[in-house]
Amino acid sequence: MSIIDKALKANRSYSKRHDPKLAERPAPKIAVVTCMDPRLSNLPEILGLPHADIDVIRTGGPAVTEDVLGELVVSTRVLGTKEILLLNHTGCGFTTFTDSELNAKLAAETGVSSPSPMRFFAYKDPEQNTREQIKQVRSHPWIAKEIPERGFIFDVETGVIREVHQVPRDTAA
């Protein structure tokens, strides 16, 4: 039985105990942008917040792309979230390659080059990546200035998250 078939079978069991209240419109309190890495899947436990309070936006890296910014606009302007948490992590696979390396590898493995190099949003330094994410979110004109956005790194070995502070504007290069 494939993994998908196992998931479908499990869903039939789940549907018998599904809470119909979940059909109500969501009203999360915080948007969390985090990596697609499965080690970050249990955000309610990691953050000590109920599922219903978290609008989870998962992306590789986690890159703050135009799509992610659009989701943050909807989260804050439509769903009503009041805070944004950017959660990177140690040991991220996106630190193990560069975009050009992966483009070259995929072209060699498949024999097909992408019509234009794909952007994977690889990075080397999780702290710098977090600072860049904060800057991107802060600079979007449709994300209200009163919405706090803060960046953190989850240590996959200890389970501890630590805050990454923005470099003050006057000392930034």
PDB file of C-alpha atoms in Angstrom, residues 7-169:
ATOM      1  CA  ALA A   7      -3.216   8.463   4.302  1.00  0.00           C
ATOM      2  CA  LEU A   8      -6.598   8.049   2.593  1.00  0.00           C
ATOM      3  CA  LYS A   9      -7.431   5.082   4.822  1.00  0.00           C
ATOM      4  CA  ALA A  10      -6.427   7.050   7.930  1.00  0.00           C
ATOM      5  CA  ASN A  11      -8.556   9.978   6.742  1.00  0.00           C
ATOM      6  CA  ARG A  12     -11.652   7.781   6.689  1.00  0.00           C
ATOM      7  CA  SER A  13     -11.066   7.040  10.386  1.00  0.00           C
ATOM      8  CA  TYR A  14     -10.326  10.704  11.151  1.00  0.00           C
ATOM      9  CA  SER A  15     -13.500  11.909   9.429  1.00  0.00           C
ATOM     10  CA  LYS A  16     -15.589   9.940  11.939  1.00  0.00           C
ATOM     11  CA  ARG A  17     -14.220  12.065  14.808  1.00  0.00           C
ATOM     12  CA  HIS A  18     -13.731  15.335  12.870  1.00  0.00           C
ATOM     13  CA  ASP A  19     -14.847  18.433  14.766  1.00  0.00           C
ATOM     14  CA  PRO A  20     -17.454  20.277  12.647  1.00  0.00           C
ATOM     15  CA  LYS A  21     -16.423  23.525  14.375  1.00  0.00           C
ATOM     16  CA  LEU A  22     -13.359  23.474  12.122  1.00  0.00           C
ATOM     17  CA  ALA A  23     -15.677  24.449   9.263  1.00  0.00           C
ATOM     18  CA  GLU A  24     -16.124  27.876  10.847  1.00  0.00           C
ATOM     19  CA  ARG A  25     -14.112  30.778   9.426  1.00  0.00           C
ATOM     20  CA  PRO A  26     -10.596  30.783  10.891  1.00  0.00           C
ATOM     21  CA  ALA A  27      -9.590  33.633  13.189  1.00  0.00           C
ATOM     22  CA  PRO A  28      -5.876  33.121  13.839  1.00  0.00           C
ATOM     23  CA  LYS A  29      -3.973  35.509  16.079  1.00  0.00           C
ATOM     24  CA  ILE A  30      -0.467  35.041  14.628  1.00  0.00           C
ATOM     25  CA  ALA A  31       0.965  34.245  11.200  1.00  0.00           C
ATOM     26  CA  VAL A  32       4.004  31.978  11.316  1.00  0.00           C
ATOM     27  CA  VAL A  33       6.215  31.772   8.237  1.00  0.00           C
ATOM     28  CA  THR A  34       8.333  28.665   8.573  1.00  0.00           C
ATOM     29  CA  CYS A  35      10.199  26.070   6.572  1.00  0.00           C
ATOM     30  CA  MET A  36       8.655  23.061   4.859  1.00  0.00           C
ATOM     31  CA  ASP A  37      10.997  20.890   6.965  1.00  0.00           C
ATOM     32  CA  PRO A  38       8.890  18.274   8.820  1.00  0.00           C
ATOM     33  CA  ARG A  39      10.847  18.933  12.024  1.00  0.00           C
ATOM     34  CA  LEU A  40       8.815  22.167  12.273  1.00  0.00           C
ATOM     35  CA  SER A  41       5.431  20.505  11.796  1.00  0.00           C
ATOM     36  CA  ASN A  42       4.297  20.584  15.421  1.00  0.00           C
ATOM     37  CA  LEU A  43       4.100  24.354  15.809  1.00  0.00           C
ATOM     38  CA  PRO A  44       1.356  24.303  18.469  1.00  0.00           C
ATOM     39  CA  GLU A  45       3.656  22.333  20.750  1.00  0.00           C
ATOM     40  CA  ILE A  46       6.847  24.175  19.738  1.00  0.00           C
ATOM     41  CA  LEU A  47       5.219  27.571  20.369  1.00  0.00           C
ATOM     42  CA  GLY A  48       2.722  26.607  23.081  1.00  0.00           C
ATOM     43  CA  LEU A  49      -0.193  27.995  21.072  1.00  0.00           C
ATOM     44  CA  PRO A  50      -3.479  26.360  20.043  1.00  0.00           C
ATOM     45  CA  HIS A  51      -3.818  25.243  16.404  1.00  0.00           C
ATOM     46  CA  ALA A  52      -6.640  27.713  15.858  1.00  0.00           C
ATOM     47  CA  ASP A  53      -4.428  30.673  16.811  1.00  0.00           C
ATOM     48  CA  ILE A  54      -1.731  29.966  14.202  1.00  0.00           C
ATOM     49  CA  ASP A  55      -1.932  30.780  10.498  1.00  0.00           C
ATOM     50  CA  VAL A  56       0.933  28.636   9.208  1.00  0.00           C
ATOM     51  CA  ILE A  57       2.668  29.669   5.990  1.00  0.00           C
ATOM     52  CA  ARG A  58       5.217  27.034   4.974  1.00  0.00           C
ATOM     53  CA  THR A  59       7.809  27.510   2.294  1.00  0.00           C
ATOM     54  CA  GLY A  60      11.234  26.166   1.476  1.00  0.00           C
ATOM     55  CA  GLY A  61      14.027  28.008   3.173  1.00  0.00           C
ATOM     56  CA  PRO A  62      11.685  29.586   4.458  1.00  0.00           C
ATOM     57  CA  ALA A  63      11.807  32.135   1.657  1.00  0.00           C
ATOM     58  CA  VAL A  64       9.724  35.288   1.917  1.00  0.00           C
ATOM     59  CA  THR A  65       8.623  35.280  -1.715  1.00  0.00           C
ATOM     60  CA  GLU A  66       5.949  37.397  -3.394  1.00  0.00           C
ATOM     61  CA  ASP A  67       3.527  34.518  -2.727  1.00  0.00           C
ATOM     62  CA  VAL A  68       4.398  34.495   0.980  1.00  0.00           C
ATOM     63  CA  LEU A  69       4.005  38.270   1.160  1.00  0.00           C
ATOM     64  CA  GLY A  70       0.583  37.901  -0.464  1.00  0.00           C
ATOM     65  CA  GLU A  71      -0.387  35.291   2.119  1.00  0.00           C
ATOM     66  CA  LEU A  72       0.768  37.617   4.917  1.00  0.00           C
ATOM     67  CA  VAL A  73      -1.348  40.429   3.481  1.00  0.00           C
ATOM     68  CA  VAL A  74      -4.410  38.134   3.464  1.00  0.00           C
ATOM     69  CA  SER A  75      -3.567  36.835   6.934  1.00  0.00           C
ATOM     70  CA  THR A  76      -3.317  40.310   8.443  1.00  0.00           C
ATOM     71  CA  ARG A  77      -5.890  42.188   6.359  1.00  0.00           C
ATOM     72  CA  VAL A  78      -8.557  39.493   5.857  1.00  0.00           C
ATOM     73  CA  LEU A  79      -8.129  36.879   8.599  1.00  0.00           C
ATOM     74  CA  GLY A  80      -7.111  39.420  11.238  1.00  0.00           C
ATOM     75  CA  THR A  81      -3.795  38.103  12.535  1.00  0.00           C
ATOM     76  CA  LYS A  82      -2.083  40.629  14.777  1.00  0.00           C
ATOM     77  CA  GLU A  83       1.544  39.429  14.726  1.00  0.00           C
ATOM     78  CA  ILE A  84       4.007  37.817  12.307  1.00  0.00           C
ATOM     79  CA  LEU A  85       6.622  35.308  13.449  1.00  0.00           C
ATOM     80  CA  LEU A  86       9.368  34.288  10.999  1.00  0.00           C
ATOM     81  CA  LEU A  87      10.782  30.930  12.066  1.00  0.00           C
ATOM     82  CA  ASN A  88      13.978  29.622  10.494  1.00  0.00           C
ATOM     83  CA  HIS A  89      15.891  26.638  11.857  1.00  0.00           C
ATOM     84  CA  THR A  90      19.317  25.110  12.197  1.00  0.00           C
ATOM     85  CA  GLY A  91      20.289  22.328   9.827  1.00  0.00           C
ATOM     86  CA  CYS A  92      18.150  23.622   6.966  1.00  0.00           C
ATOM     87  CA  GLY A  93      18.664  21.786   3.682  1.00  0.00           C
ATOM     88  CA  PHE A  94      18.548  25.104   1.831  1.00  0.00           C
ATOM     89  CA  THR A  95      21.956  25.978   3.327  1.00  0.00           C
ATOM     90  CA  THR A  96      23.575  22.961   1.650  1.00  0.00           C
ATOM     91  CA  PHE A  97      23.536  24.245  -1.936  1.00  0.00           C
ATOM     92  CA  THR A  98      23.369  27.413  -3.993  1.00  0.00           C
ATOM     93  CA  ASP A  99      20.695  28.087  -6.581  1.00  0.00           C
ATOM     94  CA  SER A 100      23.238  27.822  -9.413  1.00  0.00           C
ATOM     95  CA  GLU A 101      24.597  24.512  -8.062  1.00  0.00           C
ATOM     96  CA  LEU A 102      21.126  22.975  -7.871  1.00  0.00           C
ATOM     97  CA  ASN A 103      20.170  24.273 -11.326  1.00  0.00           C
ATOM     98  CA  ALA A 104      23.331  22.699 -12.780  1.00  0.00           C
ATOM     99  CA  LYS A 105      22.787  19.422 -10.897  1.00  0.00           C
ATOM    100  CA  LEU A 106      19.171  19.096 -12.050  1.00  0.00           C
ATOM    101  CA  ALA A 107      20.074  19.902 -15.646  1.00  0.00           C
ATOM    102  CA  ALA A 108      22.828  17.237 -15.547  1.00  0.00           C
ATOM    103  CA  GLU A 109      20.585  14.607 -13.891  1.00  0.00           C
ATOM    104  CA  THR A 110      17.599  15.126 -16.177  1.00  0.00           C
ATOM    105  CA  GLY A 111      19.339  16.203 -19.375  1.00  0.00           C
ATOM    106  CA  VAL A 112      16.947  19.149 -19.496  1.00  0.00           C
ATOM    107  CA  SER A 113      17.858  22.726 -18.669  1.00  0.00           C
ATOM    108  CA  SER A 114      15.252  25.041 -17.238  1.00  0.00           C
ATOM    109  CA  PRO A 115      14.351  27.771 -19.767  1.00  0.00           C
ATOM    110  CA  SER A 116      15.581  30.201 -17.123  1.00  0.00           C
ATOM    111  CA  PRO A 117      17.410  29.288 -13.925  1.00  0.00           C
ATOM    112  CA  MET A 118      14.968  28.360 -11.165  1.00  0.00           C
ATOM    113  CA  ARG A 119      15.100  30.358  -7.970  1.00  0.00           C
ATOM    114  CA  PHE A 120      15.292  28.092  -4.918  1.00  0.00           C
ATOM    115  CA  PHE A 121      16.143  30.812  -2.364  1.00  0.00           C
ATOM    116  CA  ALA A 122      19.138  28.927  -0.983  1.00  0.00           C
ATOM    117  CA  TYR A 123      21.136  30.722   1.689  1.00  0.00           C
ATOM    118  CA  LYS A 124      24.162  30.125   3.907  1.00  0.00           C
ATOM    119  CA  ASP A 125      23.553  32.108   7.101  1.00  0.00           C
ATOM    120  CA  PRO A 126      20.242  31.549   8.966  1.00  0.00           C
ATOM    121  CA  GLU A 127      20.642  34.768  10.984  1.00  0.00           C
ATOM    122  CA  GLN A 128      21.231  36.908   7.900  1.00  0.00           C
ATOM    123  CA  ASN A 129      18.377  35.143   6.116  1.00  0.00           C
ATOM    124  CA  THR A 130      16.089  35.954   9.041  1.00  0.00           C
ATOM    125  CA  ARG A 131      17.136  39.619   9.002  1.00  0.00           C
ATOM    126  CA  GLU A 132      16.431  39.805   5.267  1.00  0.00           C
ATOM    127  CA  GLN A 133      13.010  38.211   5.818  1.00  0.00           C
ATOM    128  CA  ILE A 134      12.133  40.774   8.484  1.00  0.00           C
ATOM    129  CA  LYS A 135      13.224  43.582   6.158  1.00  0.00           C
ATOM    130  CA  GLN A 136      11.081  42.222   3.302  1.00  0.00           C
ATOM    131  CA  VAL A 137       7.996  41.916   5.488  1.00  0.00           C
ATOM    132  CA  ARG A 138       8.510  45.364   7.033  1.00  0.00           C
ATOM    133  CA  SER A 139       8.901  46.994   3.643  1.00  0.00           C
ATOM    134  CA  HIS A 140       5.663  45.680   2.131  1.00  0.00           C
ATOM    135  CA  PRO A 141       3.191  48.588   1.922  1.00  0.00           C
ATOM    136  CA  TRP A 142       0.097  46.438   2.517  1.00  0.00           C
ATOM    137  CA  ILE A 143       1.319  44.908   5.764  1.00  0.00           C
ATOM    138  CA  ALA A 144       0.274  47.401   8.420  1.00  0.00           C
ATOM    139  CA  LYS A 145       3.151  49.043  10.292  1.00  0.00           C
ATOM    140  CA  GLU A 146       1.479  48.296  13.645  1.00  0.00           C
ATOM    141  CA  ILE A 147       1.757  44.524  12.995  1.00  0.00           C
ATOM    142  CA  PRO A 148       4.901  43.376  14.807  1.00  0.00           C
ATOM    143  CA  GLU A 149       7.128  40.998  12.897  1.00  0.00           C
ATOM    144  CA  ARG A 150       9.923  39.166  14.654  1.00  0.00           C
ATOM    145  CA  GLY A 151      12.382  36.547  13.486  1.00  0.00           C
ATOM    146  CA  PHE A 152      13.629  33.441  15.262  1.00  0.00           C
ATOM    147  CA  ILE A 153      15.772  30.368  14.700  1.00  0.00           C
ATOM    148  CA  PHE A 154      14.598  26.980  15.994  1.00  0.00           C
ATOM    149  CA  ASP A 155      17.469  24.750  17.106  1.00  0.00           C
ATOM    150  CA  VAL A 156      16.570  21.279  15.833  1.00  0.00           C
ATOM    151  CA  GLU A 157      18.891  19.640  18.378  1.00  0.00           C
ATOM    152  CA  THR A 158      17.596  21.374  21.526  1.00  0.00           C
ATOM    153  CA  GLY A 159      14.085  22.484  20.541  1.00  0.00           C
ATOM    154  CA  VAL A 160      14.866  26.040  21.718  1.00  0.00           C
ATOM    155  CA  ILE A 161      14.001  29.079  19.624  1.00  0.00           C
ATOM    156  CA  ARG A 162      16.116  32.215  19.860  1.00  0.00           C
ATOM    157  CA  GLU A 163      15.321  35.632  18.539  1.00  0.00           C
ATOM    158  CA  VAL A 164      17.311  37.241  15.754  1.00  0.00           C
ATOM    159  CA  HIS A 165      17.452  40.970  16.284  1.00  0.00           C
ATOM    160  CA  GLN A 166      17.482  43.409  13.425  1.00  0.00           C
ATOM    161  CA  VAL A 167      20.654  45.382  12.878  1.00  0.00           C
ATOM    162  CA  PRO A 168      19.893  49.010  13.801  1.00  0.00           C
ATOM    163  CA  ARG A 169      19.409  51.156  10.711  1.00  0.00           C
TER     164      ARG A 169
END
